[in-house]
mmCIF file of C-alpha atoms and ligand atoms in Angstrom:
data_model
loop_
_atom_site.group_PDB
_atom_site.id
_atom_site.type_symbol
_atom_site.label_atom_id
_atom_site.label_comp_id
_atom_site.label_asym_id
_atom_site.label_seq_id
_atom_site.Cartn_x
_atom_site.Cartn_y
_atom_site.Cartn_z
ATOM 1 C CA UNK L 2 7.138 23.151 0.518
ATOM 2 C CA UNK L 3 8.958 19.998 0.786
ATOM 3 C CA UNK L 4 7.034 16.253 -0.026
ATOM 4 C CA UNK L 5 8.044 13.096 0.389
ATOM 5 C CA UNK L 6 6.007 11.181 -1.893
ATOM 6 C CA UNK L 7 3.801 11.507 -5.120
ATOM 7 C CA UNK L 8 0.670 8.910 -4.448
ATOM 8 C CA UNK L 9 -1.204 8.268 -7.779
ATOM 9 C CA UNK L 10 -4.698 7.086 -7.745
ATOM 10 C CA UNK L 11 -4.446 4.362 -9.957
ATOM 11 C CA UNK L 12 -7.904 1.866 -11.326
ATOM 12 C CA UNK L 13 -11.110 3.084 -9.953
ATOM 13 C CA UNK L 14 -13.309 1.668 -6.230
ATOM 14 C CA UNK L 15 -13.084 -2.138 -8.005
ATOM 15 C CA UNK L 16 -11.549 -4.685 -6.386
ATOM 16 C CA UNK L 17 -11.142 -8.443 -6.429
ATOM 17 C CA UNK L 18 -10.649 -8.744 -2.439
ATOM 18 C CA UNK L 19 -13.340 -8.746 0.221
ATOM 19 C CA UNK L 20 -11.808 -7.063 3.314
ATOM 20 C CA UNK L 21 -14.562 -6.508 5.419
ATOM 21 C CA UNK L 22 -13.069 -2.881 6.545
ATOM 22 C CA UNK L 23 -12.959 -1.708 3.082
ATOM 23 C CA UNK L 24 -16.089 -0.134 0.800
ATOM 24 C CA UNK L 25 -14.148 -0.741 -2.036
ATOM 25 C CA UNK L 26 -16.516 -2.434 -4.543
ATOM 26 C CA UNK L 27 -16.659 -6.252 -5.519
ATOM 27 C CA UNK L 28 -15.410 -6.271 -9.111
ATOM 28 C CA UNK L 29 -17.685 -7.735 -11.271
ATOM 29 C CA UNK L 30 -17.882 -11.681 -12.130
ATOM 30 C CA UNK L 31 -15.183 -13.449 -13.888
ATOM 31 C CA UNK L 32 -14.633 -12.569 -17.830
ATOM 32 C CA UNK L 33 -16.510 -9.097 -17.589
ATOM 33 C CA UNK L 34 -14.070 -6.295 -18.784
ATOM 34 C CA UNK L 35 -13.820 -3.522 -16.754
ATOM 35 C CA UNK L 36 -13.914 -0.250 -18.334
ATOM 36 C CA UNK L 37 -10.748 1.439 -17.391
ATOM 37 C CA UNK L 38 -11.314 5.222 -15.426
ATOM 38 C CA UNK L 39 -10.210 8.410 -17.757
ATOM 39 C CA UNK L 40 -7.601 10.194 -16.005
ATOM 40 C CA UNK L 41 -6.687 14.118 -16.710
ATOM 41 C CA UNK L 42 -3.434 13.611 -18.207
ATOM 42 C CA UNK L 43 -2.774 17.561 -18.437
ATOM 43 C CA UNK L 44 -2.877 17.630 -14.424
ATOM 44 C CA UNK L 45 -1.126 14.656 -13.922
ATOM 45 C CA UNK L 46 1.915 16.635 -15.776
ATOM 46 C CA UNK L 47 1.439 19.275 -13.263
ATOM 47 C CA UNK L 48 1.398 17.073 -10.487
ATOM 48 C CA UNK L 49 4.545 15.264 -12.062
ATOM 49 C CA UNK L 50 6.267 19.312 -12.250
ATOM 50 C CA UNK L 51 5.238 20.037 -8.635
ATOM 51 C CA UNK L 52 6.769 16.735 -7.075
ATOM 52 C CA UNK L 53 9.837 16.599 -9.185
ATOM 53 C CA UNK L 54 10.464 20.397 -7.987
ATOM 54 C CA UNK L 55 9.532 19.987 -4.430
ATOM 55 C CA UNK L 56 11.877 17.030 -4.025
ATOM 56 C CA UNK L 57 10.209 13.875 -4.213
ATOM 57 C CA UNK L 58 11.743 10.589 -4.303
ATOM 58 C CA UNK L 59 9.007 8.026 -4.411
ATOM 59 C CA UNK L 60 5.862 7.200 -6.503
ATOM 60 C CA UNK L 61 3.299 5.435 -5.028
ATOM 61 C CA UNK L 62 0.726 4.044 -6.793
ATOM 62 C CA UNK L 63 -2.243 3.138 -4.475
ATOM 63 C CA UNK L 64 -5.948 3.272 -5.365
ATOM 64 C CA UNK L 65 -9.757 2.751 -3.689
ATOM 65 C CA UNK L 66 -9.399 -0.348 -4.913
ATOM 66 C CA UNK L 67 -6.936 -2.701 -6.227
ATOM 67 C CA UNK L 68 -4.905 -0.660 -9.502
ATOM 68 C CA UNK L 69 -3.333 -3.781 -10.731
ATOM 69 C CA UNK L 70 -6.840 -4.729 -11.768
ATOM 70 C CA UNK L 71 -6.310 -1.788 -14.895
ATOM 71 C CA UNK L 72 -2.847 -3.123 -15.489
ATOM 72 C CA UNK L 73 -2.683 -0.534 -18.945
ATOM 73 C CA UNK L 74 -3.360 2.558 -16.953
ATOM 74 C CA UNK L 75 -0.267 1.571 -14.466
ATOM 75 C CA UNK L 76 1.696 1.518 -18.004
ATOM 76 C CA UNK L 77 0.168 4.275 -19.091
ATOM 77 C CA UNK L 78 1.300 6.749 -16.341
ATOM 78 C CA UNK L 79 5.174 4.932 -15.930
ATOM 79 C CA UNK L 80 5.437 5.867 -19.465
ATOM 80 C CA UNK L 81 4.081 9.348 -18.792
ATOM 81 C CA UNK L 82 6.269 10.192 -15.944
ATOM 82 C CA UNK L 83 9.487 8.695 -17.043
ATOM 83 C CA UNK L 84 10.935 12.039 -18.017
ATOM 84 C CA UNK L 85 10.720 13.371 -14.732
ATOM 85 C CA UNK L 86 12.878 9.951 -13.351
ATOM 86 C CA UNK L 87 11.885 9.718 -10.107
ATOM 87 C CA UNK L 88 14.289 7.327 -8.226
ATOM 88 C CA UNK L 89 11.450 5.026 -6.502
ATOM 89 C CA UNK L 90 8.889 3.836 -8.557
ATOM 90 C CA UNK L 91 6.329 1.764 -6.243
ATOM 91 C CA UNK L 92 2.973 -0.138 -6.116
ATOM 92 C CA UNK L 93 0.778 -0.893 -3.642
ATOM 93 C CA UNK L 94 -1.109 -4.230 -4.149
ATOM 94 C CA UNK L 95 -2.708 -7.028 -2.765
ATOM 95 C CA UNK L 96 -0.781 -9.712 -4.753
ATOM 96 C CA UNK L 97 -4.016 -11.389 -5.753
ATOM 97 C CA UNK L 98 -3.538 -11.132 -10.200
ATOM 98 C CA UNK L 99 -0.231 -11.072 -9.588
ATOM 99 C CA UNK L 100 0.148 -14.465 -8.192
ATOM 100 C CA UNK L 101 -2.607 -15.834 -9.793
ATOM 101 C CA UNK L 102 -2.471 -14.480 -13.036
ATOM 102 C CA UNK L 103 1.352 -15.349 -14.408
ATOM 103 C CA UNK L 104 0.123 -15.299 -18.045
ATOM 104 C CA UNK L 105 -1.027 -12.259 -18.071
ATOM 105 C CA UNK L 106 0.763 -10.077 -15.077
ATOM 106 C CA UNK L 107 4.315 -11.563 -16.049
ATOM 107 C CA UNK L 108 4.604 -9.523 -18.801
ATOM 108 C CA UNK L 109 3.439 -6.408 -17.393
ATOM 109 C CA UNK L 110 5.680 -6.793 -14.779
ATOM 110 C CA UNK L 111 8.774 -6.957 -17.049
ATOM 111 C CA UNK L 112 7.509 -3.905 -18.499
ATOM 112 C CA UNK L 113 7.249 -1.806 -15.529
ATOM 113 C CA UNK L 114 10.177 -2.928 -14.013
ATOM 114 C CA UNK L 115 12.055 -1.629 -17.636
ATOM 115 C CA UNK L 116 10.043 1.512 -17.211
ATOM 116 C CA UNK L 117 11.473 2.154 -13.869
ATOM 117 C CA UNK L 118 9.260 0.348 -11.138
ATOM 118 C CA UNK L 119 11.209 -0.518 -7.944
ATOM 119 C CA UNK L 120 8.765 -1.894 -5.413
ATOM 120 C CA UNK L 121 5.895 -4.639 -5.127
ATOM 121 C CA UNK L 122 4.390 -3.372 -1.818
ATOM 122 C CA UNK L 123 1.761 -6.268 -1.225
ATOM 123 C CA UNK L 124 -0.769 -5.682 1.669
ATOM 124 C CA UNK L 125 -1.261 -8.734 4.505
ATOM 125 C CA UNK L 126 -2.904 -9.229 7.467
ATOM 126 C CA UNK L 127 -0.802 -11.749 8.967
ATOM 127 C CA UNK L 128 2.159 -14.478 7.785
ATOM 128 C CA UNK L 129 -0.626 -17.290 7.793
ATOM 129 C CA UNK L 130 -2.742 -18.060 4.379
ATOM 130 C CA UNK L 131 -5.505 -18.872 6.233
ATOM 131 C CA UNK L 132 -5.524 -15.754 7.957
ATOM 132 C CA UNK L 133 -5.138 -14.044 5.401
ATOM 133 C CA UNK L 134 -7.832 -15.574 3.118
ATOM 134 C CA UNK L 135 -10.602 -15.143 6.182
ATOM 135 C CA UNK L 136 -9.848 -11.452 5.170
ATOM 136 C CA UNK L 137 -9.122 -10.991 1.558
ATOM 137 C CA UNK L 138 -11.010 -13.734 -0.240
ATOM 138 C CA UNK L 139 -13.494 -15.044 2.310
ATOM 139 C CA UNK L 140 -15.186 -16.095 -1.190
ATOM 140 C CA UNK L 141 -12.346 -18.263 -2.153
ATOM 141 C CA UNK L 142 -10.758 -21.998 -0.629
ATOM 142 C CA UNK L 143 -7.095 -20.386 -0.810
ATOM 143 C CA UNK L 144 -4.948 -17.500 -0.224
ATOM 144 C CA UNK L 145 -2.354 -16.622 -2.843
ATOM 145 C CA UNK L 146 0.976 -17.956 -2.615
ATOM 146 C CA UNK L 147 2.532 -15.137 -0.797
ATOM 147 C CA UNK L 148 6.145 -17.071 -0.848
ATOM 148 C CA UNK L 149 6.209 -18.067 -4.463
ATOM 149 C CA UNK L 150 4.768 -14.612 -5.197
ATOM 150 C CA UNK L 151 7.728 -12.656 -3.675
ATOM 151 C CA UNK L 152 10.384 -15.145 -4.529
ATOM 152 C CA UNK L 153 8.849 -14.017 -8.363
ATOM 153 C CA UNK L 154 9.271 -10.590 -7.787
ATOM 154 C CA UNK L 155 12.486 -11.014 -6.633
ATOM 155 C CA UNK L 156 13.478 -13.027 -9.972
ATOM 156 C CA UNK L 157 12.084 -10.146 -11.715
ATOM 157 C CA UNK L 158 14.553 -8.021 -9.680
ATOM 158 C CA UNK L 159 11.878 -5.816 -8.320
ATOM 159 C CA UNK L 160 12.015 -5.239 -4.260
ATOM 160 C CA UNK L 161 9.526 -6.239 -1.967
ATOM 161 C CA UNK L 162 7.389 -4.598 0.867
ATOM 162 C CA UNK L 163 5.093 -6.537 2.882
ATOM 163 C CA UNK L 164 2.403 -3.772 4.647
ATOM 164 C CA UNK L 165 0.623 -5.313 7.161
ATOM 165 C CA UNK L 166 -2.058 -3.878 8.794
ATOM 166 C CA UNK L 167 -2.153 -4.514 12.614
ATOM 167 C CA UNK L 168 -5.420 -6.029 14.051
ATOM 168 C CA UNK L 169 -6.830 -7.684 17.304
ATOM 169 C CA UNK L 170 -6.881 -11.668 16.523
ATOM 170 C CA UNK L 171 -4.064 -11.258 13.573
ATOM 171 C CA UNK L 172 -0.756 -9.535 14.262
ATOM 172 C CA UNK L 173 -1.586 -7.829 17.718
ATOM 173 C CA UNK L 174 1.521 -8.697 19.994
ATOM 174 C CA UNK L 175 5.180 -8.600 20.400
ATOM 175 C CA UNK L 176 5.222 -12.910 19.588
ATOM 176 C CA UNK L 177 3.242 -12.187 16.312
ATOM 177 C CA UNK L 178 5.017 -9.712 15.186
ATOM 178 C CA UNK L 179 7.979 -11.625 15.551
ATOM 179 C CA UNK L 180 6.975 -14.247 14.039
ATOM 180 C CA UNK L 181 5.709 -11.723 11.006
ATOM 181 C CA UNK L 182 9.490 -10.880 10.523
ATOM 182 C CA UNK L 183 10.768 -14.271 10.815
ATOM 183 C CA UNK L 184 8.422 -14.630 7.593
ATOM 184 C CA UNK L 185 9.901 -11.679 5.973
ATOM 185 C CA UNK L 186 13.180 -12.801 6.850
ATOM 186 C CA UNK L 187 12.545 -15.837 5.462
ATOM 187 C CA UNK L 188 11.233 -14.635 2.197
ATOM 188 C CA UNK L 189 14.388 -12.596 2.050
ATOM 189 C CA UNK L 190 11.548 -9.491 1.508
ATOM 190 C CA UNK L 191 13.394 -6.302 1.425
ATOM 191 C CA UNK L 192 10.729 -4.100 3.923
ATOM 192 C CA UNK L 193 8.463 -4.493 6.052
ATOM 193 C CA UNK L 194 5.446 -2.327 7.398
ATOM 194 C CA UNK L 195 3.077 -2.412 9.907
ATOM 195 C CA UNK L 196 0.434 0.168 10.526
ATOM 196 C CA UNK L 197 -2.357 -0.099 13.600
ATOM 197 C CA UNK L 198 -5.927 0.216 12.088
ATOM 198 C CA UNK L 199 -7.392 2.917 13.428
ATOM 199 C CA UNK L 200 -10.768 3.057 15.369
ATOM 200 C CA UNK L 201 -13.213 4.571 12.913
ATOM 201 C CA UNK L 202 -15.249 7.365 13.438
ATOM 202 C CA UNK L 203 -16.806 6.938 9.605
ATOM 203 C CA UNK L 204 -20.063 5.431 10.499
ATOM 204 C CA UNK L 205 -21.456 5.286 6.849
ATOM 205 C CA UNK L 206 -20.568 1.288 6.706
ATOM 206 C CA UNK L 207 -21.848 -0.090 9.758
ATOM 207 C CA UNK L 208 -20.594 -3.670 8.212
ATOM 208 C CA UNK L 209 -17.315 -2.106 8.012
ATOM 209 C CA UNK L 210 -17.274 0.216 11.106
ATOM 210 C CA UNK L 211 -18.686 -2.678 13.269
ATOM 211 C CA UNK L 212 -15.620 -4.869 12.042
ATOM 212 C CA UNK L 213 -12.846 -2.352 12.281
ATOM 213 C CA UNK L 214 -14.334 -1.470 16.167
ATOM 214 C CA UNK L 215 -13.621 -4.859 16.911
ATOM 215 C CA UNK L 216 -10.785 -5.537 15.278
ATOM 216 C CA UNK L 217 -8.772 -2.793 16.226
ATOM 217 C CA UNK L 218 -5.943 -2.686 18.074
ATOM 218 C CA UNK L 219 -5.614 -1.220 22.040
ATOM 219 C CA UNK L 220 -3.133 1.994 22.122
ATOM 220 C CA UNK L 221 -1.902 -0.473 24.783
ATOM 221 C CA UNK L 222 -1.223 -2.774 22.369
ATOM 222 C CA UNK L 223 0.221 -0.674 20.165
ATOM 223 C CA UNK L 224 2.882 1.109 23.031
ATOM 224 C CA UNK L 225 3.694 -2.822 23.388
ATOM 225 C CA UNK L 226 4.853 -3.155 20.308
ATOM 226 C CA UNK L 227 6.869 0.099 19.513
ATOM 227 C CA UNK L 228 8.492 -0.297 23.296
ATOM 228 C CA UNK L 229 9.877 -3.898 21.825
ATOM 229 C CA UNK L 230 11.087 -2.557 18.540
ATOM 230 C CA UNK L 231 13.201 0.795 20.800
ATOM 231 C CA UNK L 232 14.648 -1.869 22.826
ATOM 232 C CA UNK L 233 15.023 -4.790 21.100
ATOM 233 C CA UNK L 234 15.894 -3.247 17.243
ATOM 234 C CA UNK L 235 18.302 -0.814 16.062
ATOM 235 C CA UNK L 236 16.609 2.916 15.273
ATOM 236 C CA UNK L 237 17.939 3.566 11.677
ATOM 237 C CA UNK L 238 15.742 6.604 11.142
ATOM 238 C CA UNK L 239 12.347 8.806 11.946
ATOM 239 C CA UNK L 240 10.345 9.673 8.615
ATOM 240 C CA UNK L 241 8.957 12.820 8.259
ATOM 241 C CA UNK L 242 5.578 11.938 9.262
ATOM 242 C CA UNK L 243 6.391 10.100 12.783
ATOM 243 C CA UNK L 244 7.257 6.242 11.477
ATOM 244 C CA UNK L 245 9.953 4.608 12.992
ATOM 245 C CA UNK L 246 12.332 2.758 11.035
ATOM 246 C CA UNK L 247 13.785 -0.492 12.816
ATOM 247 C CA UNK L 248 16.384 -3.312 11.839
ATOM 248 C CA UNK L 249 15.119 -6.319 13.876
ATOM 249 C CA UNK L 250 17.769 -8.951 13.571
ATOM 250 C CA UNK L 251 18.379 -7.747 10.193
ATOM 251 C CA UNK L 252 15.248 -7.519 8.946
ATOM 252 C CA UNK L 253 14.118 -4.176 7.707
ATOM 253 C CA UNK L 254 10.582 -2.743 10.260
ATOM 254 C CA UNK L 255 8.930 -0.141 9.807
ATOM 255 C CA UNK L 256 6.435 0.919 12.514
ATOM 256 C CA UNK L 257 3.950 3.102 10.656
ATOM 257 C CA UNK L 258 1.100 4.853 11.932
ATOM 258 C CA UNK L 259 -2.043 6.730 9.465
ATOM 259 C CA UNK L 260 -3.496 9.931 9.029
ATOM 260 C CA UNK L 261 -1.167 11.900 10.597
ATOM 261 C CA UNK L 262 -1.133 15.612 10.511
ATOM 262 C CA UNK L 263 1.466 17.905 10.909
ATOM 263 C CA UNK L 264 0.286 21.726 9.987
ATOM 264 C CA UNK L 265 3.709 23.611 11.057
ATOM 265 C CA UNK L 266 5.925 21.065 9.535
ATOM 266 C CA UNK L 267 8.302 22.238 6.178
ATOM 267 C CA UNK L 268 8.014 18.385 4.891
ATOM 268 C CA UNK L 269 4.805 16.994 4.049
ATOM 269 C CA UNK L 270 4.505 13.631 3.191
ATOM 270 C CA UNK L 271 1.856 13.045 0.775
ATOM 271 C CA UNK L 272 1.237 14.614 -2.584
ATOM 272 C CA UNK L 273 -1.952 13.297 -3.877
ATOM 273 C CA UNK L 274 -3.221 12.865 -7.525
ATOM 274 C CA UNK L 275 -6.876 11.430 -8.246
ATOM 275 C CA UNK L 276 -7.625 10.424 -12.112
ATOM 276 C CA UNK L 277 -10.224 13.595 -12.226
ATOM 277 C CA UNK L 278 -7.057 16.126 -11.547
ATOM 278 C CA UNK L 279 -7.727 16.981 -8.071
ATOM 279 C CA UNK L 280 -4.653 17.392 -6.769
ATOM 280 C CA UNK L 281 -4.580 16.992 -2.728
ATOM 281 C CA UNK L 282 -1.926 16.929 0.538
ATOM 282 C CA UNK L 283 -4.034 14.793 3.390
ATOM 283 C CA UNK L 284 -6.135 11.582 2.024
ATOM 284 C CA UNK L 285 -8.909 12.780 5.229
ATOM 285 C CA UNK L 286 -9.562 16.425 4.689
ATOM 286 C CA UNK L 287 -11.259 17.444 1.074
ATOM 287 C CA UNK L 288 -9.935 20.886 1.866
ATOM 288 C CA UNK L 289 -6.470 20.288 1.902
ATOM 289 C CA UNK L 290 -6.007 20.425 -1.853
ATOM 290 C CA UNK L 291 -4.258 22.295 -4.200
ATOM 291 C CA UNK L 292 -5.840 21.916 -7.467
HETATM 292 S S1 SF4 C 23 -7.361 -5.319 -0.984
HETATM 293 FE FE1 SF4 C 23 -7.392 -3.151 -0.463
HETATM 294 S S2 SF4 C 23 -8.930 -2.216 -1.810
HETATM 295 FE FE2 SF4 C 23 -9.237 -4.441 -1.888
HETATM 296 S S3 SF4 C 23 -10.849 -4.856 -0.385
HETATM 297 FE FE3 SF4 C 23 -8.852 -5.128 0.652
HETATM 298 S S4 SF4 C 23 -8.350 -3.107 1.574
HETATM 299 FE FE4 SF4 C 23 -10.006 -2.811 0.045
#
């Protein structure tokens, strides 16, 4: 079996956004410590064995919440996976202690950039602060700054992907996502991603389902957008698991779509390691794991 990627759970359900269609949890107030999760260091060599012999090429570090918030664990697992030297080394983020925590992330950066990180994937709703602080820090007067943040990253020499989710009243049309890769363009950021929210069937959080229900996007909507990108960008290549990759105007698209799943297919996209050792294929079905 073939996989694309290796997606490492990194920090634990804390994080220091609010997006009201995530049940991540609220990290505590300012100055509290928080204890950083254990993580089964025996399985994550497995894991490491399995994705370096079934061909992977990219690391992904993701988490419930935000990782960056356990900045020693990120270190902790570059370090442990560097003799496998897998080419892409990325993390998924949503900028917030990065950009507003220069004393302190700087330095970690540098350090994961020498221990072989490539990418700063940093999660948006939309090219507008204001936008984007109604949805990651409602609590808060400002929204990072997403320009000075990726023109950092870039000094560091690390690459930058902006993933932007797609939702009703943020970027929901051909003219906003246009103007979303102006932005990128702009910013000189190296990738871009957009991915429709789904409509939830989850009905656990009925603060979050009731927001995602109305913020999602039409499969009208949607077919809008991804007939613009066939006829208006160049097709540079299909991933294994559906996305469409797009130069618009020379600026790197890539129109993603979630929880896909592909049973008879050779190439799987996801290998998935959580902290306890569970090893897993699909993020949505607890049965399709391995260890
Ligand atoms: S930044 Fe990510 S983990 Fe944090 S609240 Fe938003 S969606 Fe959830």
């Amino acid at each position: 079996m073939q996989f694309q990627t290796l997606s490492v759970l990194a920090g634990s359900e804390a994080c220091n956004a609010r997006c009201p269609f995530c049940v991540s949890k609220m990290t505590p107030p300012n100055g509290i410590k928080l204890k950083e999760p254990e993580v089964n260091w025996r399985n994550f060599r497995k894991a490491c064995i399995l994705a370096h012999r079934s061909g992977v090429s990219t690391v992904m570090f993701t988490g419930k919440g935000e990782p960056t918030l356990f900045p020693n664990q990120i270190t902790k697992y570059l370090r442990r996976m560097q003799e496998f030297e897998f080419p892409m080394i990325e993390l998924q983020t949503n900028g917030i202690t990065l950009a507003d925590l220069p004393e302190e992330y700087d330095s970690y950066l540098r350090e994961w950039y020498e221990l072989g990180m490539t990418t700063i994937a940093v999660s948006v709703v939309h090219y507008n602060p204001e936008q984007n602080r109604r949805v990651y820090l409602p609590y808060k007067k400002a929204y990072i700054n997403l320009p000075e943040l990726i023109r950092k990253l870039h000094r560091l020499n690390l690459s930058v992907r902006l993933t932007c989710v797609l939702l009703r009243g943020f970027i929901d049309s051909v003219p906003r996502l246009e103007e979303l890769a102006a932005f990128a363009r702009d910013n000189k950021v190296e990738q871009l991603t957009v991915t429709p929210v789904n409509k939830p069937e989850d009905i656990r959080d009925t603060a979050v389902w009731n927001w995602t229900n109305q913020h999602h996007i039409s499969p009208e909507q949607v077919a809008e957008i991804a007939k613009f990108l066939k006829e208006k960008a160049s097709h540079l290549r299909t991933l294994a698991h559906g996305a469409e990759v797009y130069d618009l105007n020379g600026q790197n698209i890539c129109l993603n779509h979630c929880l896909d799943v592909r049973p008879n297919s050779k190439e799987m996209r996801n290998l998935i390691f959580f902290p306890d050792g569970h090893l897993r294929y699909y993020w949505q079905y607890p049965g399709a794991i391995l260890l």
